[in-house]
């Protein structure tokens, strides 16, 4: 039965996509029929269908195929309206409620994401790379006259952006229990927006978002390229700033570097305080490990880490804090299962895969060298201003690989390629992405180089 298969595919997606994405995009899909190799889903809006098809279509299709279901294609359509009366009734509810009586702010159900109990200021370890971000977050949490609006936090994955945002929310709730703090991911924001379009309840949407005292939107880079969501975000943002309400935003890049974000939004985001979380250094990692090890020790009494194990981890795992935490958790679990002291040898053995993965750090220099080699060019050609295709194309390939294999920012990559502008890098990345789809030679070159560099 295809419906059973759909159930299994859903379960798998739930596991791989995570709760947020699953409940936003997969759960609302309704499988309607399967006929001549096409599986049809009912979706709330065309936009929704488009989005799901583009972002999750392949995975859904693969799920069906893996289960042995004969299908060539998925189709996402908005079902024809059932009865005009039903639609009208639905649309009429919020409108008449709003005109009869404006709901008091406290009655409005805020659609935020839950806050993680562990993500408090107490649990946040401060070091050089994050001290500015931490200080700014503290200041915002203390409230008082709004000083930085918005506070814009940015930095790579796992550096503590979400942690700091939750900490602000907890602290404000402690200090001002009446304040309405709304924390949500940009994806949630967009989902709410799409829902309100679907139920023709834009009024309710606007009212809800404009009624908060503090709005926090996490991972705002997500709405880049999504025009109508951006538009609505912009209006919400302005309305709140006009009322002197605090806004906190996070992203994985600086506002100016978020490709596909409207200029007016970029400039608004830059109006407040923009602070970045730098990659961790050894001291900070060690501090975090010590703090987390204390917490773990409460769960696993009797587990002993030998001297030097934390130092070893701080030294060897420098990618992101989430990985570091994962490694520590695994060590504690392992030690409590086998009842052995965790020595350096045990740690090395138990974490072999994580250690290997974090060893494999590719540098831009290596990329430039390998690409030059592959295309028989001189190193100086890669960095020179020459624009002949025979040089420019390999250079673009190298820029593309630098973007996908390293965590360097676009301006940094530009600088390393003979002081080029970040827009040149953006252009190169796009160009190679396009070419990979239509030019087999390029696709092969890129794949080969990537494998060599990652090996
Ligand atoms: P981001 O949102 O920047 O990707 P998170 O805030 O989700 O990163 O952090 C990833 C994990 O690392 C979380 O479990 C968080 O508690 C932890 N973490 C990051 N930075 C710190 C820090 N300075 N002190 C304590 N824990 C941290
Ligand atoms: Mg985050």
Short mmCIF file of C-alpha atoms in Angstrom, two decimals, residues 89-340:
data_model
loop_
_atom_site.label_atom_id
_atom_site.label_comp_id
_atom_site.label_asym_id
_atom_site.label_seq_id
_atom_site.Cartn_x
_atom_site.Cartn_y
_atom_site.Cartn_z
CA UNK A 89 -16.44 30.53 7.34
CA UNK A 90 -12.79 29.90 7.89
CA UNK A 91 -11.78 33.27 6.61
CA UNK A 92 -14.51 34.99 8.54
CA UNK A 93 -13.52 33.78 11.99
CA UNK A 94 -10.45 35.88 12.62
CA UNK A 95 -11.91 38.92 10.90
CA UNK A 96 -15.09 39.08 12.95
CA UNK A 97 -13.25 38.27 16.16
CA UNK A 98 -10.90 41.12 15.48
CA UNK A 99 -13.65 43.62 14.78
CA UNK A 100 -15.74 42.54 17.76
CA UNK A 101 -12.97 42.87 20.25
CA UNK A 102 -9.32 43.45 19.90
CA UNK A 103 -7.66 40.60 21.80
CA UNK A 104 -5.49 41.75 24.67
CA UNK A 105 -1.85 41.14 23.97
CA UNK A 106 -1.55 38.48 26.65
CA UNK A 107 -4.29 36.40 25.08
CA UNK A 108 -2.53 36.09 21.81
CA UNK A 109 -0.88 32.75 21.55
CA UNK A 110 2.76 33.29 20.68
CA UNK A 111 4.08 30.80 18.18
CA UNK A 112 7.66 30.71 19.41
CA UNK A 113 10.03 27.80 19.46
CA UNK A 114 10.74 26.23 22.86
CA UNK A 115 13.81 27.39 24.75
CA UNK A 116 16.52 24.94 25.73
CA UNK A 117 16.99 24.81 29.52
CA UNK A 118 20.73 24.41 29.20
CA UNK A 119 21.19 27.53 27.10
CA UNK A 120 21.54 30.13 29.84
CA UNK A 121 24.16 32.77 30.56
CA UNK A 122 25.36 30.62 33.44
CA UNK A 123 26.09 27.81 31.05
CA UNK A 124 27.87 30.02 28.56
CA UNK A 125 31.64 30.07 28.79
CA UNK A 126 33.19 33.39 27.84
CA UNK A 127 36.53 33.71 26.10
CA UNK A 128 38.25 36.10 23.75
CA UNK A 129 36.43 34.93 20.61
CA UNK A 130 32.96 35.53 22.03
CA UNK A 131 33.36 38.17 24.71
CA UNK A 132 31.91 41.00 22.69
CA UNK A 133 28.89 38.99 21.60
CA UNK A 134 28.37 37.86 25.16
CA UNK A 135 28.61 41.40 26.55
CA UNK A 136 26.15 42.71 23.97
CA UNK A 137 23.73 39.88 24.70
CA UNK A 138 23.95 40.61 28.43
CA UNK A 139 23.26 44.26 27.84
CA UNK A 140 20.19 43.53 25.76
CA UNK A 141 18.93 41.06 28.34
CA UNK A 142 19.21 43.64 31.10
CA UNK A 143 16.61 45.68 29.27
CA UNK A 144 16.40 49.35 30.04
CA UNK A 145 16.37 51.92 27.31
CA UNK A 146 16.93 50.16 24.05
CA UNK A 147 20.49 50.73 23.08
CA UNK A 148 21.30 48.44 20.20
CA UNK A 149 18.45 47.76 17.92
CA UNK A 150 18.67 45.30 16.39
CA UNK A 151 21.37 43.25 17.97
CA UNK A 152 22.73 41.18 15.13
CA UNK A 153 24.81 38.13 16.09
CA UNK A 154 26.61 36.21 13.45
CA UNK A 155 29.19 33.44 13.17
CA UNK A 156 29.80 29.94 11.87
CA UNK A 157 27.91 26.83 12.93
CA UNK A 158 28.10 25.71 16.51
CA UNK A 159 29.72 28.84 17.89
CA UNK A 160 26.90 29.66 20.31
CA UNK A 161 24.47 31.97 18.48
CA UNK A 162 21.38 30.01 19.45
CA UNK A 163 22.73 29.51 22.95
CA UNK A 164 23.13 33.27 23.42
CA UNK A 165 19.69 34.02 22.04
CA UNK A 166 18.03 31.55 24.39
CA UNK A 167 20.07 33.01 27.24
CA UNK A 168 18.73 36.48 26.44
CA UNK A 169 15.18 35.13 26.39
CA UNK A 170 15.57 33.32 29.72
CA UNK A 171 17.12 36.32 31.36
CA UNK A 172 14.46 38.76 30.16
CA UNK A 173 11.76 36.40 31.35
CA UNK A 174 13.44 36.30 34.74
CA UNK A 175 13.85 40.01 35.08
CA UNK A 176 10.54 41.07 33.53
CA UNK A 177 8.03 38.24 33.81
CA UNK A 178 5.41 40.32 31.99
CA UNK A 179 7.50 41.03 28.95
CA UNK A 180 6.44 39.15 25.87
CA UNK A 181 9.49 37.54 24.41
CA UNK A 182 9.14 35.73 21.14
CA UNK A 183 11.98 33.54 19.95
CA UNK A 184 11.70 31.62 16.71
CA UNK A 185 13.75 30.42 13.78
CA UNK A 186 13.48 32.29 10.50
CA UNK A 187 12.07 29.09 9.07
CA UNK A 188 9.28 29.19 11.65
CA UNK A 189 8.64 32.80 10.80
CA UNK A 190 8.21 31.92 7.18
CA UNK A 191 6.00 28.98 8.00
CA UNK A 192 3.72 31.18 10.13
CA UNK A 193 3.57 33.64 7.32
CA UNK A 194 2.63 31.00 4.76
CA UNK A 195 0.00 29.64 7.13
CA UNK A 196 -1.57 33.03 7.61
CA UNK A 197 -1.77 33.45 3.85
CA UNK A 198 -3.34 30.06 3.61
CA UNK A 199 -5.99 30.85 6.19
CA UNK A 200 -6.29 34.42 4.99
CA UNK A 201 -5.36 35.67 8.40
CA UNK A 202 -2.69 38.23 7.67
CA UNK A 203 -4.31 40.54 10.16
CA UNK A 204 -3.85 38.02 12.95
CA UNK A 205 -0.30 37.42 11.87
CA UNK A 206 0.58 41.10 11.90
CA UNK A 207 -1.13 41.65 15.19
CA UNK A 208 0.64 38.76 16.82
CA UNK A 209 4.11 39.78 15.73
CA UNK A 210 3.57 43.42 16.45
CA UNK A 211 2.37 42.71 19.97
CA UNK A 212 5.65 41.38 21.31
CA UNK A 213 8.16 43.28 23.41
CA UNK A 214 11.17 41.37 22.24
CA UNK A 215 11.43 39.56 18.93
CA UNK A 216 14.26 37.15 18.25
CA UNK A 217 14.71 35.51 14.88
CA UNK A 218 17.38 32.84 14.58
CA UNK A 219 19.23 31.96 11.37
CA UNK A 220 17.80 34.78 9.33
CA UNK A 221 19.90 33.82 6.28
CA UNK A 222 17.14 31.30 5.71
CA UNK A 223 14.78 33.91 4.28
CA UNK A 224 17.32 35.11 1.71
CA UNK A 225 15.77 34.83 -1.72
CA UNK A 226 12.24 34.39 -0.36
CA UNK A 227 10.73 37.65 -1.42
CA UNK A 228 7.35 37.86 0.18
CA UNK A 229 8.61 36.50 3.49
CA UNK A 230 11.38 39.10 3.44
CA UNK A 231 8.86 41.78 2.75
CA UNK A 232 6.72 40.81 5.69
CA UNK A 233 9.77 40.47 7.89
CA UNK A 234 10.81 43.98 6.92
CA UNK A 235 7.43 45.44 7.87
CA UNK A 236 7.31 43.59 11.17
CA UNK A 237 10.82 44.71 11.88
CA UNK A 238 10.06 48.37 11.17
CA UNK A 239 6.87 48.36 13.17
CA UNK A 240 8.68 46.98 16.22
CA UNK A 241 11.65 49.31 15.93
CA UNK A 242 9.25 52.25 15.68
CA UNK A 243 7.71 51.18 18.96
CA UNK A 244 11.15 50.88 20.52
CA UNK A 245 10.83 47.15 20.92
CA UNK A 246 14.01 45.12 21.07
CA UNK A 247 14.95 42.88 18.19
CA UNK A 248 17.66 40.22 18.17
CA UNK A 249 18.71 38.51 14.98
CA UNK A 250 21.24 35.81 14.21
CA UNK A 251 22.73 34.60 10.97
CA UNK A 252 25.68 32.60 9.77
CA UNK A 253 27.14 35.63 7.99
CA UNK A 254 27.31 39.40 8.31
CA UNK A 255 24.23 41.20 6.96
CA UNK A 256 26.11 42.54 3.95
CA UNK A 257 27.23 39.06 2.96
CA UNK A 258 23.85 37.41 2.91
CA UNK A 259 23.25 36.82 -0.73
CA UNK A 260 19.66 37.25 -1.86
CA UNK A 261 18.68 39.58 0.96
CA UNK A 262 17.18 42.89 -0.13
CA UNK A 263 19.39 45.93 0.26
CA UNK A 264 16.90 47.80 2.43
CA UNK A 265 16.82 44.87 4.84
CA UNK A 266 20.59 44.61 4.91
CA UNK A 267 20.91 48.23 5.77
CA UNK A 268 18.24 48.03 8.45
CA UNK A 269 19.98 45.07 10.00
CA UNK A 270 23.19 47.04 10.13
CA UNK A 271 21.59 49.94 11.96
CA UNK A 272 22.01 48.45 15.39
CA UNK A 273 24.96 46.55 16.72
CA UNK A 274 26.51 43.86 14.58
CA UNK A 275 28.81 41.49 16.45
CA UNK A 276 30.41 38.29 15.38
CA UNK A 277 31.32 35.14 17.23
CA UNK A 278 34.83 34.25 16.17
CA UNK A 279 35.99 30.68 15.76
CA UNK A 280 36.95 29.25 19.14
CA UNK A 281 40.52 29.24 20.34
CA UNK A 282 42.20 26.58 22.45
CA UNK A 283 41.52 28.29 25.80
CA UNK A 284 37.84 28.76 25.10
CA UNK A 285 37.44 25.16 23.97
CA UNK A 286 39.16 23.92 27.09
CA UNK A 287 36.95 26.16 29.24
CA UNK A 288 33.82 24.86 27.58
CA UNK A 289 34.98 21.27 27.96
CA UNK A 290 35.70 21.76 31.65
CA UNK A 291 32.29 23.27 32.22
CA UNK A 292 30.48 20.56 30.26
CA UNK A 293 32.51 17.81 31.91
CA UNK A 294 31.28 18.99 35.29
CA UNK A 295 27.69 18.72 34.13
CA UNK A 296 28.30 15.29 32.62
CA UNK A 297 29.91 14.11 35.84
CA UNK A 298 26.55 14.62 37.57
CA UNK A 299 24.91 12.21 35.17
CA UNK A 300 27.68 9.66 35.23
CA UNK A 301 29.04 9.54 38.76
CA UNK A 302 32.15 7.44 38.99
CA UNK A 303 33.41 8.17 35.52
CA UNK A 304 36.96 9.40 35.58
CA UNK A 305 38.72 11.23 32.78
CA UNK A 306 42.49 10.93 32.97
CA UNK A 307 44.59 14.08 33.10
CA UNK A 308 45.20 15.53 29.71
CA UNK A 309 42.08 14.13 28.02
CA UNK A 310 40.23 17.44 27.93
CA UNK A 311 43.36 19.22 26.75
CA UNK A 312 43.74 16.63 24.04
CA UNK A 313 40.17 17.17 22.83
CA UNK A 314 40.48 20.96 22.93
CA UNK A 315 43.60 20.68 20.88
CA UNK A 316 42.38 18.21 18.30
CA UNK A 317 38.74 19.15 17.73
CA UNK A 318 38.66 22.72 16.59
CA UNK A 319 35.72 22.72 14.20
CA UNK A 320 32.72 23.59 16.31
CA UNK A 321 31.50 23.37 19.85
CA UNK A 322 28.67 21.01 19.03
CA UNK A 323 31.16 18.40 17.83
CA UNK A 324 33.26 18.97 20.91
CA UNK A 325 30.25 18.38 23.15
CA UNK A 326 29.29 15.28 21.21
CA UNK A 327 32.76 13.86 21.72
CA UNK A 328 32.61 14.47 25.44
CA UNK A 329 29.18 12.91 25.78
CA UNK A 330 30.35 9.85 23.95
CA UNK A 331 33.38 9.49 26.21
CA UNK A 332 31.25 9.63 29.33
CA UNK A 333 28.73 7.17 27.99
CA UNK A 334 31.46 4.81 26.90
CA UNK A 335 33.28 5.01 30.20
CA UNK A 336 30.16 4.33 32.21
CA UNK A 337 29.26 1.35 30.02
CA UNK A 338 32.60 -0.38 30.18
CA UNK A 339 33.52 0.90 33.64
CA UNK A 340 37.01 1.91 32.67
#
